[in-house]
Amino acid sequence: KVRCERDEIAAVAAETEELADAALALITVEYEDLPLLLDVAAAREAEAPLIHDDKPGNIALQFDYEHGDVVKGEAESDVVIEDRFGLHYVTHACMGVSGVIADFDDLTGNLTLYSNTQVPFLHKREFAEVLELDPNRIRIIQPTIGGGFGSKLDIYPFEPICVYLARAAGRPVKLVFSRAEEFLASPTRQPARVLLRSGCRDDGRLTFRKVDMLLDNGGYTSWGATTPMVMMQTFSSLYRVPHCLYHSTAAYTNNPYAGSFRGYGNLQATFAVEAHMDKLADAIGMDPLEFRLLNAQEAGEVSGQGMHFRSCGFKDCLRTAADRSDYRARRQQNIEQRNTGPVQRGVGMASMLHVGGGAKIYPSDGCGTILKLDDFGHVTILTGASEIGQGSETVLSQLVCEELGLPLTSVTVVNNDTDITPWDVGVHASRTTFIAGNAAVGAARLAKEKILKAAAAATGQPMQELDLRSGGIVQRQDGSTLMTLDKLLRSMHFQDKADLVITNYYYEPPSVHQDDQHKGDVSAAYAWACQVVEVEVDSDTGVVRLLKCTAAHDVGRVINRLGIEGQIEGGIVMGQGYALAEDLMIRAGHCLNPGFRDYKLITAPEVPELDLSFIETMDGEGPRGAKGVGEAPAICVAAAVANAIENATGVRIYQLPFTPENVYRALHAAAHDPPV
């Protein structure tokens, strides 16, 4: 049964692409037409045909969460507003397409996979189950990966197909997507229909929030079906909300299936929440910044969902972004200058909360590190953490070098082979710097302890008076060098009781699984941010230009400034694309723009001026105080742009993307309302 356009029907392996194409042309498939389910609301109707016969009502997953009493909260409200929001399809658009090489050895029964997965150790376990192989017979090697953004968290059908072909052919088989196939067969960011009802008192205190979401799951279930686990955190915990009720349904359709994508549902939730923060503030005559500050979470608080905010720079983010952008003055000035010409300026603010220390999804959310020093003071870090372009190799090297007093040139990172490296759960949930960083620091501290103990014996100095700096053993008090590290390591190696400095450390964060009511401290740390954007809106054409983004992010501590600037800048541009340009056009179940010519990405000329500030809250659990920030910068851009368009024009647009056509329709009272 074919359920969506990306379904695999037949597979051919050949020595050349031309031979494979010729063989595919010989295959004839006969289809019987089935009724199409393209609208997610229609898929939930009683008479709707089933996409999967064993899934009544076409329900993939449902989530329900509650704290407090929303009926009581609404009764206590002086202002109540309700709106519908519509969020659309976008794709990851990684520069590197999906692919795999399968090498099955019939003699040994060993399978080697060269895969650009983000979760090699989970891949190993899942392939063992799918292929009914001993996990010890499976080796996953990661080549250089051209981006992931969540697109490579699952086993996708092309991978076991490649293994079966390799087994049948008795030779290695390579399967690499074309760009069009990448568009057709990769998961998407999940489209969402949001009904949000919110209230507050005249003094500005939030009273309640009630949410009903309908999510298009597509033809199959991937990670997109579980994005409500993150969405509900924003609705319940970004601000202090005493009463919250959340319901979501992910339903099957014949559309592309939804997967994990940077931000993991948070962009959709934040878009709705931050629109209501502005609308509620306006309704009671309060400045939107003051309204947010009044309801903002602070360090030491525990949200209704059980999230512990041990470190929290939220208010500092709000004040910093507002001050650096001159938000208050610009907002008022824009309101006064409305309708003075076709081109209007607007400023908008939005905030976000996201996990900053991983997320407890699997039995273990940890990472292992093996550290070894050779006779010449060179360090090899064997880490389970994968490098997919986010800069983890540099950060881990820096953390280890800070502990051992070595230059970065003294470090080699090995991280791409399940036969060599220790276990790690994978690259997702903004976890690598935090989780793998703690593992690397732990291993480095064990190595340092061993080295200083040997140095104390060699120099006759008390261990507590020694330190490692600039490649040597030094007096902690005055920094004078007693001996070089490489000399000490050689003496340890070649003495009568030969010894090597090899340590290992496994870090498991103190986060917990959410209970059956979706409550619990799911992350070891939480990232916060506020972004203020300035836009220019042309009412004659509907064109919206993003001129500037002023961003303030609580990052715990900056480890690598160049790297974190790159993360924030790239995330903002990804959020800009979600807001203004990108639209995976699905019509009648088909993708109409499967390529970079017609799928509109943000390019260099459209990138706005960026003003970045880092709020260092020195998280007590993070490595050297750091938090994860990989997903955070993309989350609130679209919400801020929506608020800026309203500030410029007085028109609130509830549906993404803000393409010229959609904006023009909205400004001229011809917009389509978000679907029910």
Short mmCIF file of N, CA and C in Angstrom, two decimals, residues 354-420:
data_model
loop_
_atom_site.label_atom_id
_atom_site.label_comp_id
_atom_site.label_asym_id
_atom_site.label_seq_id
_atom_site.Cartn_x
_atom_site.Cartn_y
_atom_site.Cartn_z
N HIS A 354 14.39 26.60 25.65
CA HIS A 354 14.66 25.29 25.03
C HIS A 354 15.64 24.53 25.92
N VAL A 355 15.67 23.22 25.74
CA VAL A 355 16.63 22.43 26.50
C VAL A 355 18.05 22.89 26.16
N GLY A 356 18.89 22.94 27.18
CA GLY A 356 20.28 23.34 26.98
C GLY A 356 21.26 22.33 27.54
N GLY A 357 20.72 21.19 27.98
CA GLY A 357 21.58 20.14 28.53
C GLY A 357 21.09 18.77 28.15
N GLY A 358 20.70 18.63 26.87
CA GLY A 358 20.14 17.36 26.41
C GLY A 358 18.69 17.23 26.83
N ALA A 359 18.12 16.08 26.51
CA ALA A 359 16.74 15.79 26.88
C ALA A 359 16.62 14.30 27.15
N LYS A 360 16.07 13.96 28.29
CA LYS A 360 15.98 12.56 28.71
C LYS A 360 14.88 11.87 27.91
N ILE A 361 15.27 11.19 26.84
CA ILE A 361 14.35 10.45 25.99
C ILE A 361 14.63 8.96 26.08
N TYR A 362 15.89 8.60 25.96
CA TYR A 362 16.31 7.20 26.00
C TYR A 362 16.68 6.80 27.44
N PRO A 363 16.89 5.50 27.68
CA PRO A 363 17.31 5.08 29.02
C PRO A 363 18.56 5.80 29.50
N SER A 364 19.46 6.12 28.55
CA SER A 364 20.65 6.90 28.89
C SER A 364 20.75 8.07 27.93
N ASP A 365 21.08 9.24 28.47
CA ASP A 365 21.32 10.42 27.64
C ASP A 365 22.78 10.82 27.73
N GLY A 366 23.64 9.85 28.05
CA GLY A 366 25.03 10.17 28.36
C GLY A 366 25.98 10.04 27.19
N CYS A 367 27.26 10.27 27.50
CA CYS A 367 28.34 10.19 26.52
C CYS A 367 29.60 9.72 27.23
N GLY A 368 30.38 8.90 26.53
CA GLY A 368 31.64 8.42 27.07
C GLY A 368 32.83 9.06 26.37
N THR A 369 33.93 9.21 27.12
CA THR A 369 35.18 9.74 26.57
C THR A 369 36.34 8.89 27.07
N ILE A 370 37.23 8.55 26.16
CA ILE A 370 38.50 7.92 26.50
C ILE A 370 39.59 8.92 26.13
N LEU A 371 40.50 9.15 27.05
CA LEU A 371 41.56 10.13 26.86
C LEU A 371 42.90 9.43 27.01
N LYS A 372 43.79 9.65 26.07
CA LYS A 372 45.13 9.07 26.23
C LYS A 372 46.20 10.08 25.82
N LEU A 373 47.28 10.10 26.59
CA LEU A 373 48.42 10.96 26.30
C LEU A 373 49.61 10.10 25.91
N ASP A 374 50.31 10.49 24.85
CA ASP A 374 51.48 9.72 24.43
C ASP A 374 52.74 10.28 25.10
N ASP A 375 53.88 9.73 24.74
CA ASP A 375 55.14 10.11 25.38
C ASP A 375 55.58 11.53 25.07
N PHE A 376 54.93 12.17 24.12
CA PHE A 376 55.35 13.50 23.69
C PHE A 376 54.33 14.58 24.06
N GLY A 377 53.40 14.21 24.94
CA GLY A 377 52.43 15.19 25.42
C GLY A 377 51.28 15.45 24.47
N HIS A 378 51.09 14.55 23.51
CA HIS A 378 49.96 14.70 22.58
C HIS A 378 48.75 13.94 23.13
N VAL A 379 47.58 14.55 23.04
CA VAL A 379 46.35 13.99 23.59
C VAL A 379 45.46 13.49 22.46
N THR A 380 44.94 12.30 22.63
CA THR A 380 43.91 11.78 21.73
C THR A 380 42.61 11.65 22.51
N ILE A 381 41.57 12.32 22.02
CA ILE A 381 40.24 12.23 22.62
C ILE A 381 39.41 11.28 21.78
N LEU A 382 38.99 10.18 22.37
CA LEU A 382 38.05 9.29 21.71
C LEU A 382 36.68 9.55 22.33
N THR A 383 35.81 10.14 21.56
CA THR A 383 34.50 10.54 22.07
C THR A 383 33.39 9.93 21.24
N GLY A 384 32.30 9.61 21.90
CA GLY A 384 31.14 9.12 21.17
C GLY A 384 30.39 10.22 20.44
N ALA A 385 30.68 11.47 20.76
CA ALA A 385 29.95 12.61 20.17
C ALA A 385 30.33 12.79 18.71
N SER A 386 29.33 12.91 17.87
CA SER A 386 29.55 13.05 16.43
C SER A 386 29.73 14.52 16.04
N GLU A 387 30.53 14.72 15.03
CA GLU A 387 30.73 16.06 14.46
C GLU A 387 29.94 16.15 13.15
N ILE A 388 28.93 17.02 13.12
CA ILE A 388 28.14 17.18 11.90
C ILE A 388 28.17 18.64 11.42
N GLY A 389 29.25 19.33 11.79
CA GLY A 389 29.39 20.71 11.37
C GLY A 389 29.14 21.72 12.47
N GLN A 390 28.77 21.25 13.66
CA GLN A 390 28.44 22.18 14.74
C GLN A 390 29.66 22.64 15.52
N GLY A 391 30.83 22.06 15.25
CA GLY A 391 32.06 22.51 15.90
C GLY A 391 32.40 21.81 17.18
N SER A 392 31.87 20.60 17.39
CA SER A 392 32.10 19.92 18.67
C SER A 392 33.55 19.52 18.85
N GLU A 393 34.26 19.18 17.78
CA GLU A 393 35.66 18.78 17.92
C GLU A 393 36.49 19.90 18.54
N THR A 394 36.24 21.11 18.10
CA THR A 394 36.99 22.26 18.63
C THR A 394 36.65 22.50 20.09
N VAL A 395 35.36 22.46 20.41
CA VAL A 395 34.93 22.73 21.79
C VAL A 395 35.49 21.67 22.74
N LEU A 396 35.40 20.40 22.37
CA LEU A 396 35.92 19.34 23.23
C LEU A 396 37.43 19.48 23.40
N SER A 397 38.12 19.83 22.33
CA SER A 397 39.57 20.05 22.43
C SER A 397 39.89 21.19 23.38
N GLN A 398 39.13 22.28 23.28
CA GLN A 398 39.36 23.42 24.17
C GLN A 398 39.14 23.05 25.63
N LEU A 399 38.07 22.32 25.90
CA LEU A 399 37.78 21.94 27.29
C LEU A 399 38.89 21.08 27.87
N VAL A 400 39.37 20.13 27.08
CA VAL A 400 40.45 19.26 27.55
C VAL A 400 41.74 20.06 27.73
N CYS A 401 42.04 20.94 26.78
CA CYS A 401 43.26 21.73 26.87
C CYS A 401 43.25 22.68 28.06
N GLU A 402 42.09 23.21 28.41
CA GLU A 402 41.99 24.06 29.60
C GLU A 402 42.35 23.29 30.86
N GLU A 403 41.93 22.04 30.92
CA GLU A 403 42.23 21.22 32.10
C GLU A 403 43.70 20.83 32.15
N LEU A 404 44.28 20.51 30.99
CA LEU A 404 45.63 19.94 30.97
C LEU A 404 46.71 20.97 30.64
N GLY A 405 46.32 22.23 30.43
CA GLY A 405 47.31 23.26 30.16
C GLY A 405 48.08 23.04 28.88
N LEU A 406 47.39 22.65 27.81
CA LEU A 406 48.03 22.33 26.54
C LEU A 406 47.47 23.21 25.43
N PRO A 407 48.25 23.43 24.36
CA PRO A 407 47.72 24.15 23.20
C PRO A 407 46.80 23.25 22.37
N LEU A 408 45.91 23.86 21.59
CA LEU A 408 44.98 23.07 20.77
C LEU A 408 45.71 22.18 19.78
N THR A 409 46.90 22.57 19.38
CA THR A 409 47.66 21.76 18.42
C THR A 409 48.08 20.42 19.00
N SER A 410 47.92 20.25 20.30
CA SER A 410 48.33 19.00 20.96
C SER A 410 47.21 17.97 21.01
N VAL A 411 46.10 18.22 20.32
CA VAL A 411 44.92 17.35 20.48
C VAL A 411 44.48 16.79 19.14
N THR A 412 44.13 15.50 19.14
CA THR A 412 43.46 14.85 18.03
C THR A 412 42.15 14.27 18.55
N VAL A 413 41.07 14.49 17.80
CA VAL A 413 39.76 13.97 18.19
C VAL A 413 39.38 12.83 17.25
N VAL A 414 39.00 11.70 17.83
CA VAL A 414 38.50 10.55 17.07
C VAL A 414 37.04 10.35 17.48
N ASN A 415 36.14 10.37 16.51
CA ASN A 415 34.73 10.42 16.89
C ASN A 415 33.78 9.79 15.88
N ASN A 416 34.23 8.94 14.99
CA ASN A 416 33.36 8.58 13.88
C ASN A 416 33.24 7.08 13.63
N ASP A 417 33.48 6.25 14.65
CA ASP A 417 33.52 4.81 14.40
C ASP A 417 33.03 4.08 15.65
N THR A 418 31.92 3.35 15.53
CA THR A 418 31.37 2.67 16.70
C THR A 418 32.25 1.53 17.20
N ASP A 419 33.18 1.05 16.38
CA ASP A 419 34.11 0.02 16.84
C ASP A 419 35.24 0.59 17.69
N ILE A 420 35.41 1.89 17.67
CA ILE A 420 36.55 2.52 18.34
C ILE A 420 36.12 3.42 19.48
#
